[in-house]
Short mmCIF file of C-alpha atoms and ligand atoms in Angstrom, two decimals:
data_model
loop_
_atom_site.label_atom_id
_atom_site.label_comp_id
_atom_site.label_asym_id
_atom_site.label_seq_id
_atom_site.Cartn_x
_atom_site.Cartn_y
_atom_site.Cartn_z
CA MET A 1 -10.83 -36.18 34.48
CA PRO A 2 -6.72 -35.17 36.41
CA GLY A 3 -6.62 -31.53 37.54
CA TYR A 4 -3.08 -30.55 35.94
CA ASP A 5 -1.41 -31.89 32.13
CA ALA A 6 1.34 -31.86 34.30
CA ILE A 7 3.03 -31.89 37.83
CA VAL A 8 6.49 -31.26 38.42
CA ILE A 9 7.75 -31.89 41.48
CA GLY A 10 11.26 -29.36 42.58
CA VAL A 11 11.10 -26.30 41.11
CA GLY A 12 14.63 -25.68 41.63
CA GLY A 13 17.03 -25.18 39.08
CA MET A 14 15.95 -28.17 36.29
CA GLY A 15 12.21 -28.05 37.53
CA SER A 16 11.76 -23.75 37.51
CA ALA A 17 13.28 -24.47 33.63
CA ALA A 18 10.64 -27.40 32.92
CA VAL A 19 7.58 -26.03 34.24
CA TYR A 20 8.60 -23.28 31.53
CA HIS A 21 8.70 -25.06 29.01
CA LEU A 22 5.28 -27.09 29.38
CA ALA A 23 3.58 -23.82 30.12
CA LYS A 24 4.99 -22.08 27.39
CA ARG A 25 3.04 -24.89 25.36
CA GLY A 26 0.45 -24.48 26.79
CA LEU A 27 0.02 -27.33 28.75
CA LYS A 28 -1.80 -26.65 32.11
CA VAL A 29 1.41 -26.85 34.75
CA LEU A 30 1.67 -26.85 38.78
CA GLY A 31 4.77 -26.75 39.61
CA LEU A 32 5.65 -28.08 43.75
CA GLU A 33 8.30 -26.52 45.61
CA GLN A 34 9.44 -27.28 49.82
CA PHE A 35 11.27 -24.70 50.33
CA GLU A 36 10.95 -20.81 48.65
CA ILE A 37 12.21 -20.09 45.56
CA PRO A 38 14.65 -20.28 45.04
CA HIS A 39 16.44 -21.29 48.72
CA GLU A 40 19.80 -22.00 50.00
CA LEU A 41 18.86 -25.35 50.64
CA GLY A 42 19.95 -27.45 47.65
CA SER A 43 21.97 -27.66 44.77
CA SER A 44 21.44 -24.05 42.32
CA HIS A 45 22.66 -21.08 44.58
CA GLY A 46 25.53 -19.77 46.00
CA HIS A 47 25.73 -16.80 42.99
CA SER A 48 27.14 -17.70 39.62
CA ARG A 49 27.39 -20.50 37.99
CA MET A 50 29.97 -21.80 35.20
CA ILE A 51 29.11 -22.03 31.86
CA ARG A 52 32.30 -22.99 29.37
CA TYR A 53 32.09 -22.91 25.27
CA THR A 54 34.49 -25.34 25.71
CA LEU A 55 32.20 -28.43 26.68
CA GLN A 56 29.22 -27.14 24.32
CA GLU A 57 27.60 -25.19 25.91
CA HIS A 58 25.69 -22.86 23.89
CA PRO A 59 23.97 -20.25 25.68
CA SER A 60 20.64 -19.48 23.29
CA LEU A 61 17.78 -21.03 25.41
CA TRP A 62 19.89 -18.57 28.42
CA HIS A 63 19.61 -15.65 26.01
CA ALA A 64 16.00 -16.71 25.09
CA LEU A 65 15.39 -16.07 28.87
CA GLU A 66 17.42 -12.57 29.00
CA GLN A 67 15.06 -11.04 27.21
CA SER A 68 11.26 -13.00 28.09
CA ALA A 69 12.50 -12.05 31.45
CA ARG A 70 14.25 -9.06 31.07
CA GLU A 71 17.33 -9.89 33.47
CA THR A 72 20.59 -10.10 32.36
CA LEU A 73 21.41 -13.85 33.67
CA VAL A 74 24.74 -14.46 31.85
CA VAL A 75 27.91 -12.46 32.39
CA THR A 76 30.84 -12.92 30.16
CA THR A 77 34.48 -12.97 31.51
CA GLY A 78 36.38 -15.23 29.71
CA SER A 79 37.38 -18.91 31.04
CA VAL A 80 40.66 -20.49 32.02
CA ARG A 81 40.95 -24.16 32.06
CA ALA A 82 44.21 -25.78 33.29
CA GLY A 83 46.12 -28.04 34.40
CA PRO A 84 48.82 -30.16 34.19
CA PRO A 85 49.64 -30.15 29.94
CA ASP A 86 49.79 -34.07 30.50
CA SER A 87 46.12 -33.77 32.23
CA ASP A 88 42.61 -35.45 30.68
CA PHE A 89 41.03 -31.93 32.37
CA TYR A 90 43.61 -30.04 29.81
CA LEU A 91 43.65 -31.85 27.32
CA GLY A 92 40.00 -32.42 27.32
CA ALA A 93 39.09 -28.92 26.62
CA ILE A 94 41.18 -28.77 23.27
CA GLU A 95 39.69 -31.51 22.35
CA ALA A 96 36.52 -29.91 23.07
CA CYS A 97 36.81 -27.25 21.36
CA ASP A 98 38.92 -28.67 18.27
CA MET A 99 35.54 -30.75 18.26
CA HIS A 100 33.39 -28.20 18.42
CA GLN A 101 35.83 -25.21 15.88
CA ILE A 102 36.04 -23.27 19.59
CA PRO A 103 38.26 -20.87 18.99
CA TYR A 104 40.63 -20.13 22.31
CA GLU A 105 44.02 -19.75 23.29
CA ILE A 106 46.08 -21.78 25.33
CA LEU A 107 48.82 -20.23 28.22
CA GLY A 108 51.79 -21.32 30.06
CA ASN A 109 51.28 -20.10 33.18
CA THR A 110 53.42 -16.43 32.77
CA GLU A 111 51.54 -16.32 29.84
CA VAL A 112 47.98 -16.47 32.14
CA ASN A 113 49.93 -15.07 35.25
CA LYS A 114 50.56 -11.25 33.26
CA ARG A 115 47.40 -11.38 31.32
CA PHE A 116 45.46 -11.42 34.22
CA PRO A 117 47.10 -10.65 37.21
CA GLY A 118 44.73 -12.09 40.04
CA TYR A 119 46.17 -15.90 39.29
CA GLN A 120 49.72 -16.63 39.77
CA PHE A 121 49.55 -19.80 38.52
CA PRO A 122 52.78 -22.46 38.72
CA ASP A 123 54.61 -24.08 36.53
CA GLY A 124 53.99 -26.67 35.41
CA ILE A 125 50.12 -25.44 34.80
CA SER A 126 49.03 -24.95 31.33
CA SER A 127 45.45 -22.94 30.95
CA VAL A 128 42.83 -22.94 27.62
CA TYR A 129 41.68 -19.81 27.71
CA GLN A 130 37.90 -19.41 26.24
CA ALA A 131 37.06 -15.83 25.83
CA ASP A 132 33.40 -16.17 25.74
CA GLY A 133 32.86 -18.56 28.62
CA GLY A 134 31.74 -16.45 32.32
CA PHE A 135 28.89 -17.64 34.98
CA LEU A 136 24.79 -17.87 34.83
CA LEU A 137 23.14 -16.04 38.08
CA PRO A 138 22.03 -19.27 39.35
CA GLU A 139 19.19 -17.80 41.70
CA LEU A 140 17.85 -14.94 38.76
CA CYS A 141 17.78 -17.81 36.40
CA ILE A 142 15.00 -19.55 38.60
CA VAL A 143 13.25 -17.01 39.48
CA SER A 144 13.14 -15.80 36.32
CA HIS A 145 11.94 -19.27 35.03
CA ALA A 146 9.25 -19.52 37.62
CA GLN A 147 8.03 -15.87 36.51
CA VAL A 148 7.59 -16.62 33.17
CA ALA A 149 6.29 -19.92 34.03
CA GLU A 150 3.58 -18.17 35.52
CA GLU A 151 3.21 -15.55 33.37
CA ALA A 152 2.12 -18.75 30.74
CA GLY A 153 -0.36 -19.62 33.22
CA ALA A 154 1.23 -22.54 34.92
CA GLU A 155 0.38 -22.49 38.35
CA ILE A 156 3.32 -22.45 40.78
CA HIS A 157 3.47 -23.42 45.55
CA SER A 158 6.40 -22.84 47.18
CA GLY A 159 6.60 -23.72 51.10
CA GLU A 160 4.73 -27.57 49.58
CA THR A 161 6.47 -31.01 50.32
CA VAL A 162 4.95 -33.88 48.55
CA LEU A 163 5.30 -36.64 50.66
CA GLY A 164 4.52 -39.39 48.08
CA TRP A 165 3.06 -39.70 44.00
CA GLU A 166 1.34 -43.05 43.01
CA VAL A 167 0.45 -44.08 38.65
CA GLN A 168 -3.78 -44.39 38.69
CA GLY A 169 -5.28 -45.96 36.21
CA ASP A 170 -3.90 -43.65 33.24
CA ASP A 171 -3.03 -40.83 35.76
CA VAL A 172 -0.69 -39.65 39.03
CA GLN A 173 -1.86 -39.26 42.29
CA VAL A 174 0.99 -36.22 43.98
CA ARG A 175 0.66 -36.03 47.74
CA THR A 176 1.79 -32.76 49.86
CA ASN A 177 1.61 -31.83 53.11
CA ARG A 178 -1.32 -29.36 52.26
CA ASP A 179 -3.98 -31.61 48.84
CA THR A 180 -4.06 -34.24 46.67
CA TYR A 181 -3.38 -33.33 43.30
CA SER A 182 -3.85 -36.04 40.77
CA ALA A 183 -1.83 -34.54 36.31
CA ALA A 184 -1.37 -36.96 32.99
CA ARG A 185 2.16 -36.65 34.02
CA LEU A 186 4.72 -36.14 36.31
CA VAL A 187 8.31 -34.45 35.73
CA ILE A 188 10.25 -35.11 39.01
CA THR A 189 13.63 -32.58 39.58
CA ALA A 190 13.86 -33.23 42.85
CA GLY A 191 17.60 -32.61 42.45
CA ALA A 192 20.01 -34.08 45.91
CA TRP A 193 15.89 -35.64 46.59
CA ALA A 194 15.13 -37.37 43.58
CA ALA A 195 16.35 -40.32 45.69
CA LYS A 196 13.50 -39.76 48.60
CA LEU A 197 11.16 -39.82 45.86
CA VAL A 198 12.10 -42.45 43.19
CA PRO A 199 13.32 -45.77 44.13
CA HIS A 200 14.74 -46.51 40.26
CA VAL A 201 17.63 -44.10 41.22
CA ALA A 202 18.28 -43.93 44.43
CA PRO A 203 21.41 -46.37 44.74
CA PHE A 204 23.23 -44.27 41.36
CA ALA A 205 21.35 -40.13 42.71
CA VAL A 206 23.81 -39.80 45.53
CA PRO A 207 24.07 -36.34 47.65
CA GLU A 208 27.36 -35.05 48.60
CA ARG A 209 28.09 -32.29 50.47
CA GLN A 210 29.93 -29.26 49.03
CA VAL A 211 31.22 -26.14 50.55
CA LEU A 212 31.67 -22.44 48.83
CA GLY A 213 33.86 -19.98 49.93
CA TRP A 214 34.60 -15.89 49.39
CA PHE A 215 37.28 -14.96 50.69
CA LYS A 216 39.00 -10.64 50.73
CA PRO A 217 41.31 -9.64 48.22
CA ASP A 218 44.24 -7.57 48.90
CA ARG A 219 43.55 -6.37 45.72
CA PRO A 220 40.19 -6.03 44.80
CA GLU A 221 40.64 -4.18 40.92
CA LEU A 222 42.27 -7.60 39.52
CA PHE A 223 39.40 -9.35 41.12
CA THR A 224 36.65 -8.14 39.06
CA PRO A 225 34.40 -9.73 35.89
CA GLU A 226 36.81 -7.64 33.03
CA ASN A 227 39.89 -8.68 34.71
CA PHE A 228 39.29 -12.34 36.49
CA PRO A 229 38.51 -15.29 33.81
CA VAL A 230 36.34 -18.14 35.86
CA PHE A 231 38.52 -21.15 36.38
CA GLY A 232 38.08 -24.86 36.86
CA ILE A 233 42.14 -25.81 37.22
CA TRP A 234 42.95 -29.84 37.67
CA THR A 235 45.46 -30.07 40.09
CA GLU A 236 47.55 -32.57 42.51
CA GLU A 237 45.44 -30.27 45.85
CA GLY A 238 42.09 -31.74 43.75
CA ARG A 239 39.99 -30.16 41.18
CA TYR A 240 39.24 -26.18 42.07
CA TYR A 241 36.97 -23.56 40.31
CA GLY A 242 35.79 -20.18 41.49
CA PHE A 243 34.69 -16.73 40.05
CA PRO A 244 35.38 -12.57 39.75
CA ASN A 245 33.61 -10.88 42.64
CA TYR A 246 30.34 -10.14 41.27
CA SER A 247 26.94 -9.30 43.12
CA VAL A 248 28.78 -9.97 46.05
CA PRO A 249 32.61 -9.18 48.02
CA GLY A 250 34.90 -11.86 47.70
CA PHE A 251 36.19 -13.80 45.35
CA LYS A 252 34.55 -17.65 45.18
CA ILE A 253 36.08 -21.12 45.01
CA GLY A 254 35.38 -24.49 45.63
CA ARG A 255 36.86 -27.90 45.04
CA ALA A 256 34.94 -30.46 43.62
CA HIS A 257 33.90 -33.63 46.06
CA HIS A 258 34.93 -30.92 49.26
CA LEU A 259 35.86 -33.76 52.04
CA LYS A 260 33.47 -36.63 49.47
CA GLN A 261 31.30 -36.51 52.00
CA LYS A 262 27.61 -38.59 51.41
CA VAL A 263 24.48 -37.21 52.98
CA ASP A 264 21.16 -36.88 53.31
CA PRO A 265 20.22 -33.40 52.39
CA ASP A 266 17.28 -33.50 54.97
CA ASP A 267 20.07 -34.14 57.75
CA MET A 268 23.14 -32.30 56.11
CA ASP A 269 25.31 -30.97 58.39
CA ARG A 270 25.03 -27.11 56.89
CA GLU A 271 28.54 -25.32 59.73
CA ILE A 272 31.82 -24.67 58.08
CA HIS A 273 33.98 -25.99 60.64
CA ALA A 274 38.60 -25.52 60.26
CA ASP A 275 39.11 -28.04 57.92
CA ASP A 276 36.42 -27.02 55.64
CA GLU A 277 38.23 -24.00 55.61
CA GLU A 278 41.39 -24.90 54.82
CA ILE A 279 40.71 -26.25 52.16
CA LEU A 280 39.92 -23.38 50.67
CA ARG A 281 42.22 -21.06 52.25
CA GLY A 282 45.55 -22.99 51.87
CA PHE A 283 44.66 -23.65 47.63
CA THR A 284 43.36 -19.98 47.26
CA SER A 285 47.34 -18.93 48.85
CA ARG A 286 48.76 -21.16 46.41
CA TYR A 287 47.29 -20.31 43.50
CA PHE A 288 45.67 -17.02 43.88
CA PRO A 289 47.29 -15.62 46.69
CA LEU A 290 46.41 -11.25 46.09
CA ALA A 291 42.65 -12.89 47.25
CA ALA A 292 43.61 -14.87 50.19
CA GLY A 293 42.63 -12.67 52.79
CA ASP A 294 39.91 -12.75 55.11
CA LEU A 295 36.71 -14.99 54.86
CA LEU A 296 33.86 -12.93 53.64
CA ASP A 297 31.02 -16.14 52.86
CA THR A 298 30.26 -19.46 53.39
CA LYS A 299 27.97 -21.50 52.01
CA THR A 300 26.76 -25.30 52.05
CA CYS A 301 25.36 -26.90 48.98
CA ILE A 302 24.67 -30.32 47.17
CA TYR A 303 25.64 -32.36 44.38
CA THR A 304 24.09 -35.14 43.57
CA ASN A 305 26.49 -37.94 42.05
CA THR A 306 26.12 -40.66 39.32
CA PRO A 307 28.54 -43.18 38.68
CA ASP A 308 29.83 -42.24 35.52
CA GLU A 309 29.27 -38.06 36.52
CA GLN A 310 26.83 -37.95 33.56
CA PHE A 311 23.32 -36.65 34.52
CA MET A 312 20.32 -39.23 35.06
CA ILE A 313 16.94 -38.21 32.27
CA GLY A 314 14.74 -40.36 30.84
CA VAL A 315 10.81 -41.79 31.30
CA LEU A 316 10.46 -44.34 33.53
CA PRO A 317 10.96 -48.12 32.70
CA ASP A 318 7.14 -49.16 33.40
CA GLN A 319 5.25 -46.45 34.35
CA PRO A 320 5.11 -44.13 31.19
CA GLN A 321 3.48 -41.33 32.35
CA VAL A 322 6.15 -39.83 35.20
CA SER A 323 9.74 -38.71 33.91
CA VAL A 324 12.69 -37.81 36.22
CA ALA A 325 16.45 -35.59 35.37
CA ALA A 326 18.56 -35.93 38.71
CA GLY A 327 21.66 -36.93 39.10
CA PHE A 328 23.53 -33.65 38.12
CA SER A 329 26.68 -33.87 39.32
CA GLY A 330 27.95 -30.89 40.44
CA HIS A 331 28.08 -29.62 36.41
CA GLY A 332 24.41 -29.24 35.06
CA PHE A 333 22.85 -26.18 36.30
CA LYS A 334 24.20 -24.35 32.36
CA PHE A 335 21.82 -27.13 31.00
CA ALA A 336 19.01 -25.98 32.81
CA SER A 337 17.12 -24.58 29.98
CA VAL A 338 17.80 -27.22 27.66
CA ILE A 339 17.26 -29.94 30.65
CA GLY A 340 13.99 -27.89 31.15
CA GLU A 341 13.12 -28.06 27.14
CA ILE A 342 13.88 -31.52 27.25
CA MET A 343 11.61 -32.95 30.47
CA ALA A 344 8.84 -30.88 28.12
CA ASP A 345 9.56 -33.68 25.41
CA LEU A 346 9.53 -36.46 27.95
CA ALA A 347 6.62 -35.18 29.35
CA GLN A 348 4.12 -34.11 26.11
CA ASN A 349 5.60 -37.27 23.72
CA GLY A 350 6.81 -39.92 25.40
CA GLU A 351 10.62 -38.90 23.99
CA THR A 352 13.01 -35.56 22.70
CA SER A 353 14.75 -34.89 19.69
CA HIS A 354 17.58 -33.72 21.78
CA ASN A 355 19.97 -36.75 22.40
CA ILE A 356 20.21 -38.16 25.50
CA ASP A 357 21.38 -40.96 25.31
CA LEU A 358 24.28 -40.47 27.53
CA PHE A 359 22.57 -40.08 30.18
CA ARG A 360 19.89 -43.02 30.07
CA LEU A 361 18.24 -43.96 33.02
CA ASP A 362 18.78 -48.11 32.44
CA ARG A 363 22.42 -48.05 32.26
CA PHE A 364 22.89 -48.67 35.87
CA ASP A 365 21.09 -51.87 35.90
CA SER A 366 22.89 -54.79 35.59
C1 LIG B 401 28.49 -25.89 45.13
C2 LIG B 401 28.08 -26.55 43.89
C3 LIG B 401 28.73 -25.95 42.97
C4 LIG B 401 28.39 -26.09 41.06
N1 LIG B 401 28.26 -25.63 40.11
C5 LIG B 401 28.15 -25.55 38.12
C6 LIG B 401 29.38 -24.70 37.99
O1 LIG B 401 29.71 -24.23 37.82
N2 LIG B 401 28.39 -25.74 36.59
C7 LIG B 401 27.12 -26.00 36.65
O2 LIG B 401 26.71 -25.84 35.39
N3 LIG B 401 26.83 -26.55 37.75
C8 LIG B 401 27.48 -26.99 39.01
N4 LIG B 401 26.74 -27.33 39.62
C9 LIG B 401 25.78 -27.78 39.63
C10 LIG B 401 24.37 -27.94 39.73
O3 LIG B 401 24.74 -26.26 41.45
C11 LIG B 401 22.95 -28.33 39.98
O4 LIG B 401 23.94 -29.62 38.97
C12 LIG B 401 22.16 -28.20 39.67
O5 LIG B 401 21.75 -26.14 40.17
C13 LIG B 401 20.86 -29.54 39.64
O6 LIG B 401 19.67 -28.70 39.55
P1 LIG B 401 18.33 -29.10 40.72
O7 LIG B 401 17.47 -28.81 39.66
O8 LIG B 401 18.00 -30.45 40.20
O9 LIG B 401 18.09 -28.74 41.71
P2 LIG B 401 17.28 -27.69 42.70
O10 LIG B 401 18.48 -26.96 42.18
O11 LIG B 401 18.57 -28.07 43.96
O12 LIG B 401 16.21 -28.32 42.53
C14 LIG B 401 16.00 -29.85 43.12
C15 LIG B 401 14.24 -29.08 44.33
O13 LIG B 401 13.61 -29.41 44.37
C16 LIG B 401 13.30 -29.76 45.90
N5 LIG B 401 12.19 -30.47 46.12
C17 LIG B 401 13.04 -31.99 46.56
N6 LIG B 401 12.06 -32.81 47.09
C18 LIG B 401 10.75 -32.04 47.02
C19 LIG B 401 10.19 -32.62 47.84
N7 LIG B 401 9.90 -33.66 48.05
N8 LIG B 401 8.46 -31.97 47.35
C20 LIG B 401 8.94 -30.62 47.17
N9 LIG B 401 10.29 -30.03 46.14
C21 LIG B 401 10.85 -30.69 46.23
C22 LIG B 401 14.89 -29.12 45.83
O14 LIG B 401 13.75 -28.61 47.50
C23 LIG B 401 14.32 -28.37 45.28
O15 LIG B 401 14.30 -26.58 45.78
C24 LIG B 401 27.12 -26.81 41.03
C25 LIG B 401 26.57 -27.64 42.19
C26 LIG B 401 27.59 -26.64 43.70
C27 LIG B 401 26.44 -27.26 44.68
#
C-alpha cells in the first residue's frame, strides 16, 4: 500500500492550491517544498499579483479561500489595460470584455490622467478601465492555502528537496534529501524547476529572470489603492505593469520579459544592476513621473515561459499516475486557485471538467 494517496512536489502558488483541494476531498496528501513557505526564490513573491476581469479571471475561488482562511487576499483597485488604440493588447481587452459581457470604460489619455492623477500617459495611449480589477496578495494566498490544507488533514514539509521520482508498478516513489515516500498519484507543480523534474516539459518550460522595483512617490496620496488602479500597458518601451503602494512602501513596477534572460533557477543572478534599475526608472519617469523618486526596494523573480505563453497542464502520456502544471509564462497566479482544483481532478480522476485543451502537454510535440 502506498503511504499517501497523492504527493505534490512544490508548495508554491499552484502546489499550495493543489494540496488544499486534494485534502479537502479527503485524500491523504503530502506536499513537499524545498524552501520555506512562502519564499522569495521562485515565481510567487513580491506582495501583489494582478487580477483583471477583462481576462475572465473570476475570483470566486479566491473569495471562498478568504472565508476559509479568514484573510483578505483580493484588493480591488480597478484595473487599466492600455496601449496604442490599434494594439492587440488594448483591442484584446475590449474583445474579452465584450465576449464575456464585463462592464468597462474607454478612457483617452487626458481622461485617465485626470481621473487618476498618478498616471501621466502621453497622447496616443488609450485605456480600458475595469472597475472590479485589482490584485492578489500572493504570499498570503500560499500561506492560506497551506493552512486550510493542513486543517483538512494534509501533511506539508518545507525545507525538503525532491531529488527524483519513479513509477513502480501502480505507485510512484518520491526520493528527497530526507526520505523516500510512495503514493498512488504524483502532482508536480515545481514552477521554474519543472524542467529538472519532468523531461517531457523541459524543452518548453523555460525560466526567465525578472526584476521588480519599488519607487518612492513624490505625492504618495496619488498612489494609494483608492486612487491608483493596477495597470498593464503596451508601449514602445515594452510591456509594463504596476501597482499602488500596499503593505510595503513604494509604487511597484515591472517590465514583462525584463531583459529576456533565460536562466537556471538554481544559478540565477539575483543582484540588481544599473541597467535593471534604468529599465524601470526610465519608464516610470515618462508615464508616472510623480512616482519616480528613490528606489526603495527591488526583487528578482522568475517567469517560466512556454513557446506560446500558455500553460502546460495534464497527465503524463505514458505515466497516468503523474500530472504536471508548469509553464505559467508570467500570468498564472490569478488562476492558482482553479489550477489547484484542476490538479486535484487530474490526480483523482485522470480528467477534469474544466476545459484545458489550450494547455495540452503534447501540443508542442512534432
Ligand atoms: C515578476 C512577476 C510578476 C508576475 N505578475 C503576475 C500577475 O500580475 N498576475 C498573475 O496572474 N501572474 C503573475 N505572475 C506569474 C505568477 O506569479 C506565476 O505564474 C505563478 O506564481 C507560478 O506559480 P508556480 O506554483 O508555478 O511557481 P512557484 O510559486 O515558484 O512554486 C513552485 C515551487 O516548487 C518548489 N520546488 C521546485 N522544485 C522542487 C523540488 N525538487 N523539491 C521541492 N520543491 C520544489 C519551489 O521551491 C517553489 O516553491 C508574475 C510572475 C513574476 C515572476
